[in-house]
Short mmCIF file of C-alpha atoms in Angstrom, two decimals:
data_model
loop_
_atom_site.label_atom_id
_atom_site.label_comp_id
_atom_site.label_asym_id
_atom_site.label_seq_id
_atom_site.Cartn_x
_atom_site.Cartn_y
_atom_site.Cartn_z
CA MET H 1 69.37 113.55 76.43
CA ALA H 2 72.75 115.81 77.30
CA GLN H 3 69.88 117.84 80.01
CA ASP H 4 68.74 114.50 81.56
CA ARG H 5 71.99 113.10 82.22
CA MET H 6 72.57 116.67 84.10
CA ALA H 7 69.73 116.92 86.03
CA GLU H 8 70.30 113.10 86.64
CA SER H 9 74.15 113.61 87.86
CA THR H 10 72.89 117.32 89.98
CA ALA H 11 70.47 114.88 92.09
CA THR H 12 72.48 111.47 93.10
CA VAL H 13 75.20 114.86 93.21
CA LYS H 14 73.04 116.52 95.75
CA THR H 15 71.63 113.23 97.39
CA LEU H 16 75.76 112.36 98.61
CA TYR H 17 76.85 115.16 99.42
CA GLY H 18 74.33 117.63 99.90
CA THR H 19 75.63 121.30 98.90
CA GLU H 20 78.95 120.09 98.15
CA ASN H 21 80.17 118.89 94.90
CA PRO H 22 83.24 116.88 94.09
CA CYS H 23 83.30 117.85 90.60
CA TYR H 24 83.61 120.92 90.84
CA VAL H 25 86.58 123.01 89.39
CA LYS H 26 87.36 126.63 89.84
CA GLY H 27 87.98 129.02 86.73
CA SER H 28 86.36 125.69 84.79
CA PRO H 29 83.05 125.05 85.09
CA GLU H 30 83.29 122.90 81.88
CA LEU H 31 85.01 120.71 82.74
CA GLY H 32 83.44 120.28 86.29
CA ASN H 33 80.35 119.37 84.31
CA ILE H 34 82.06 116.94 82.18
CA MET H 35 83.26 115.01 84.81
CA GLN H 36 79.62 115.40 86.69
CA LYS H 37 77.69 113.44 83.96
CA PHE H 38 80.73 111.07 82.97
CA ILE H 39 80.88 110.10 86.83
CA TYR H 40 77.03 110.66 88.35
CA SER H 41 75.60 109.79 85.42
CA ASP H 42 77.23 107.04 82.89
CA VAL H 43 79.53 105.26 85.52
CA ASN H 44 76.66 106.16 88.31
CA ASN H 45 74.58 103.66 86.06
CA GLN H 46 76.38 101.45 84.10
CA VAL H 47 77.41 100.17 87.98
CA GLN H 48 75.03 98.15 89.99
CA MET H 49 77.13 97.78 93.07
CA PRO H 50 75.45 99.81 96.17
CA PRO H 51 75.97 103.83 96.20
CA ALA H 52 78.03 102.85 99.98
CA GLN H 53 80.06 100.62 97.85
CA LYS H 54 80.69 103.01 94.95
CA GLU H 55 82.23 105.70 97.18
CA LEU H 56 84.30 103.24 99.43
CA LEU H 57 85.50 101.60 96.48
CA THR H 58 85.89 105.30 95.42
CA ILE H 59 88.21 106.44 98.71
CA VAL H 60 90.52 103.58 97.12
CA VAL H 61 91.05 105.17 94.38
CA LEU H 62 91.84 107.76 95.59
CA THR H 63 93.89 107.06 98.25
CA ALA H 64 95.89 104.77 95.98
CA ASN H 65 95.82 107.46 93.56
CA ALA H 66 97.34 109.66 95.85
CA THR H 67 94.63 112.50 96.29
CA PRO H 68 94.16 112.67 99.56
CA GLU H 69 92.16 116.51 99.18
CA ASP H 70 88.67 114.59 97.62
CA ILE H 71 88.88 112.13 100.22
CA GLY H 72 86.67 113.78 102.80
CA ILE H 73 83.95 115.09 100.59
CA HIS H 74 83.56 110.73 99.75
CA VAL H 75 84.01 110.11 103.31
CA LYS H 76 80.57 112.18 103.65
CA GLY H 77 79.22 111.06 100.04
CA ALA H 78 79.78 106.91 102.09
CA LEU H 79 78.31 107.89 105.36
CA ASN H 80 75.55 109.63 103.37
CA ALA H 81 75.14 106.29 101.61
CA GLY H 82 75.02 103.97 103.98
CA ALA H 83 79.02 102.95 105.05
CA THR H 84 79.75 102.49 108.45
CA PRO H 85 82.28 105.26 109.78
CA ASP H 86 84.36 101.67 111.18
CA GLU H 87 83.85 100.42 107.45
CA ILE H 88 85.34 103.26 105.96
CA ARG H 89 88.55 103.72 108.13
CA GLU H 90 89.16 99.64 107.39
CA THR H 91 88.57 100.35 103.35
CA ILE H 92 91.52 103.00 103.93
CA TYR H 93 93.39 100.28 106.12
CA GLN H 94 93.42 97.90 103.81
CA THR H 95 95.07 99.88 101.06
CA THR H 96 98.19 100.46 102.94
CA PRO H 97 100.41 97.24 102.07
CA TYR H 98 99.56 97.95 98.14
CA VAL H 99 99.62 101.46 98.04
CA GLY H 100 102.24 102.32 101.20
CA PHE H 101 102.18 104.00 104.90
CA ALA H 102 101.95 107.49 103.34
CA ARG H 103 99.16 107.65 100.77
CA ALA H 104 97.12 105.90 103.63
CA LYS H 105 98.46 108.11 106.37
CA ASN H 106 97.61 111.66 104.45
CA ALA H 107 94.09 109.44 102.88
CA LEU H 108 93.58 108.39 107.17
CA ILE H 109 93.80 112.71 108.00
CA GLU H 110 91.44 113.76 106.07
CA MET H 111 88.65 110.90 106.69
CA GLN H 112 89.70 112.29 110.27
CA LEU H 113 88.74 115.63 109.16
CA ALA H 114 85.65 114.98 107.86
CA PHE H 115 84.51 112.49 110.41
CA GLU H 116 85.18 115.26 113.20
CA GLU H 117 82.93 117.86 111.20
CA GLU H 118 80.24 114.65 111.28
CA GLY H 119 80.85 114.83 115.30
CA ILE H 120 82.04 111.46 114.96
CA GLY H 121 83.95 109.82 117.93
CA GLU H 122 87.05 107.41 118.22
CA LEU H 123 87.02 103.98 116.88
CA ALA H 124 87.70 100.83 118.34
CA ASP H 125 90.28 99.04 117.50
CA GLN H 126 89.78 96.23 115.07
CA GLY H 127 92.81 94.20 114.95
CA THR H 128 92.34 90.66 115.71
CA THR H 129 96.29 89.08 115.98
CA THR H 130 99.10 88.28 117.96
CA GLU H 131 102.91 88.99 117.42
CA ALA H 132 103.23 85.36 117.88
CA ASN H 133 100.05 83.79 115.84
CA ARG H 134 100.07 86.53 112.83
CA VAL H 135 102.17 85.24 110.95
CA GLN H 136 100.75 81.62 111.04
CA ILE H 137 97.46 83.23 110.45
CA GLY H 138 98.19 85.12 107.37
CA GLU H 139 99.81 82.82 106.17
CA ASP H 140 96.31 80.14 106.56
CA THR H 141 94.46 83.71 104.99
CA GLN H 142 96.58 83.49 101.95
CA VAL H 143 95.83 79.92 101.03
CA THR H 144 92.17 80.79 101.73
CA ILE H 145 92.39 83.59 99.31
CA PHE H 146 94.68 81.40 96.67
CA GLY H 147 94.81 78.03 97.55
CA ASP H 148 97.22 75.25 98.85
CA ARG H 149 99.87 76.43 96.82
CA MET H 150 100.19 79.45 99.41
CA ARG H 151 101.37 76.63 102.58
CA GLY H 152 104.78 77.19 103.54
CA PHE H 153 104.89 80.50 101.98
CA SER H 154 105.53 82.38 105.01
CA GLN H 155 109.56 80.91 105.16
CA SER H 156 110.02 80.32 101.22
CA GLY H 157 112.15 82.09 99.41
CA VAL H 158 115.56 82.55 98.54
CA PRO H 159 117.92 83.75 101.37
CA ASP H 160 118.09 87.26 100.62
CA GLU H 161 114.63 87.34 99.72
CA LYS H 162 112.51 85.17 102.42
CA HIS H 163 111.94 88.59 104.68
CA ILE H 164 109.56 89.84 102.34
CA ASN H 165 107.97 86.59 101.88
CA ASN H 166 107.47 86.21 105.40
CA TRP H 167 106.17 90.01 105.81
CA LEU H 168 103.76 89.33 103.02
CA SER H 169 102.46 86.63 104.97
CA GLY H 170 102.84 88.59 108.74
CA ASN H 171 102.24 91.76 107.36
CA CYS H 172 99.92 91.67 104.60
CA PHE H 173 98.08 88.75 105.60
CA GLY H 174 97.87 88.63 108.88
CA ASP H 175 98.00 92.31 109.71
CA TYR H 176 95.24 93.74 107.49
CA TYR H 177 93.34 90.89 106.40
CA THR H 178 92.64 89.11 109.48
CA ARG H 179 91.03 92.35 110.83
CA LYS H 180 87.23 92.89 111.97
CA VAL H 181 84.30 94.74 109.74
CA LEU H 182 84.98 93.67 106.24
CA ASP H 183 85.24 90.48 105.28
CA LEU H 184 87.53 88.38 102.56
CA LYS H 185 85.04 89.77 99.52
CA GLN H 186 85.92 93.01 100.99
CA ARG H 187 88.87 93.04 101.60
CA GLU H 188 90.00 91.48 98.04
CA LEU H 189 87.88 93.78 96.09
CA ILE H 190 89.72 96.88 97.21
CA THR H 191 93.20 95.14 96.69
CA PHE H 192 92.80 94.52 93.15
CA THR H 193 90.70 98.35 93.25
CA ALA H 194 94.02 100.16 94.77
CA ILE H 195 96.44 97.78 92.26
CA ILE H 196 94.51 98.77 89.30
CA THR H 197 94.61 102.55 90.27
CA LEU H 198 98.60 102.19 90.71
CA GLY H 199 99.31 100.44 87.18
CA CYS H 200 102.49 98.66 86.28
CA CYS H 201 101.07 96.10 88.47
CA ASP H 202 99.93 93.64 85.47
CA PRO H 203 101.36 90.69 87.33
CA GLN H 204 99.53 91.30 90.83
CA ALA H 205 96.29 92.49 89.21
CA GLN H 206 96.34 89.08 87.84
CA SER H 207 96.57 86.91 90.94
CA HIS H 208 94.18 89.22 92.41
CA VAL H 209 91.89 88.48 89.60
CA ASN H 210 92.86 84.85 90.75
CA GLY H 211 92.12 86.29 94.12
CA ASN H 212 89.19 87.47 93.81
CA LEU H 213 87.34 85.11 92.19
CA GLY H 214 88.89 82.39 94.47
CA ILE H 215 86.61 84.20 97.54
CA GLY H 216 83.69 84.54 95.65
CA ASN H 217 83.72 87.71 93.90
CA THR H 218 82.93 87.74 89.95
CA ARG H 219 84.21 89.18 86.90
CA GLN H 220 81.66 91.43 87.05
CA ASP H 221 82.88 92.64 90.52
CA LEU H 222 85.82 93.10 88.96
CA ILE H 223 84.85 95.21 85.61
CA ASP H 224 82.88 97.65 88.04
CA ALA H 225 85.64 98.09 90.22
CA ALA H 226 87.18 99.13 87.43
CA THR H 227 84.57 101.12 85.70
CA ILE H 228 84.39 102.57 88.81
CA ALA H 229 87.94 103.62 89.37
CA LEU H 230 87.87 105.28 85.18
CA PRO H 231 87.49 107.89 86.00
CA TYR H 232 90.17 108.32 88.27
CA ILE H 233 92.84 106.45 86.66
CA GLY H 234 92.12 107.22 83.16
CA TYR H 235 91.53 104.67 80.13
CA PRO H 236 94.88 103.42 79.97
CA ARG H 237 95.08 102.25 82.67
CA THR H 238 91.92 100.52 82.64
CA LEU H 239 92.44 98.84 79.81
CA ASN H 240 95.19 97.35 81.20
CA ALA H 241 92.91 96.18 84.68
CA ILE H 242 90.14 94.84 81.86
CA SER H 243 92.96 93.10 79.96
CA ALA H 244 93.91 91.21 83.89
CA ILE H 245 90.77 90.87 84.06
CA ASN H 246 90.61 88.93 80.52
CA ALA H 247 93.93 86.98 81.03
CA VAL H 248 92.12 85.10 83.71
CA ALA H 249 88.36 85.19 83.33
CA PRO H 250 87.51 86.42 79.69
CA ALA H 251 84.30 86.78 78.97
CA LYS H 252 81.94 84.13 77.92
#
C-alpha cells in the first residue's frame, strides 16, 4: 500500500509540475516523501474538486501563510491543470483584504516570475467599480452574501469605528468581490480558506461559513478547503476550521 501511495503521488506530481517537485527538501528526502504521499495521494484522493481548483486554493494557503517561495511552482501547476492566468491572479487579489498587502504583493511577485517563465504576457485590468459607486456596490455585495442585515452597514458603527465599516464595504467588498473573472462562490471559498490559514480568526471563519452557504457553497466545499489547507497549516488550525464549520453547518 505504501508503494502504491508513492507511485500514485509521483504520477500526480509529474502531471502537475513536470520535472519539478514542490515536496523536494534538500538533505531531507524522507520528509519530502512523507509530504508527497500525504498531499498527492491521501489529500488528493479525499478532495474531489478539479485539480485546477485544488491548485488555486493551495495558492491561497501559501499566500496567507507568507510562504511565497512555493507560489511559483503551484502557479505552474495551476496552469497545467487548466486554470487561466486571470484566475490565478484574481485568486491572489481576493486574499488581499484578509491577509494584507505585503503577503499578497510577495505572492504576486512570485506569480509574475512564473508567468514570465511560461511566456504569459501582461493581463488586462478586471475592476468594475468607480470611485463614485464602490461603497454602495460593495455594501450591496455584502447583502447578497450575508443577507439584509448588512443593509446600511457602510454607514454604521460608533464614531471612532465607522471608517472601518465603511472601508469593509468599499474596499474589502467593493474593490475585490466585484472584480471580473471569479464569481462570488469562488471568492467566498477563497476568503474562507485564507481566514482559516491565518488562524485565530474564529468569529470571521464562522461568519464566512455562513457567507459560503448563503452564496451556494456546501459544507463539503468547506471541508474540502480545510483538507487542502491541512498539510500547510497543520492540525490545530485545521481542527479550528472544522469547529467553525460545525458551529454553523453540523454534519447530518
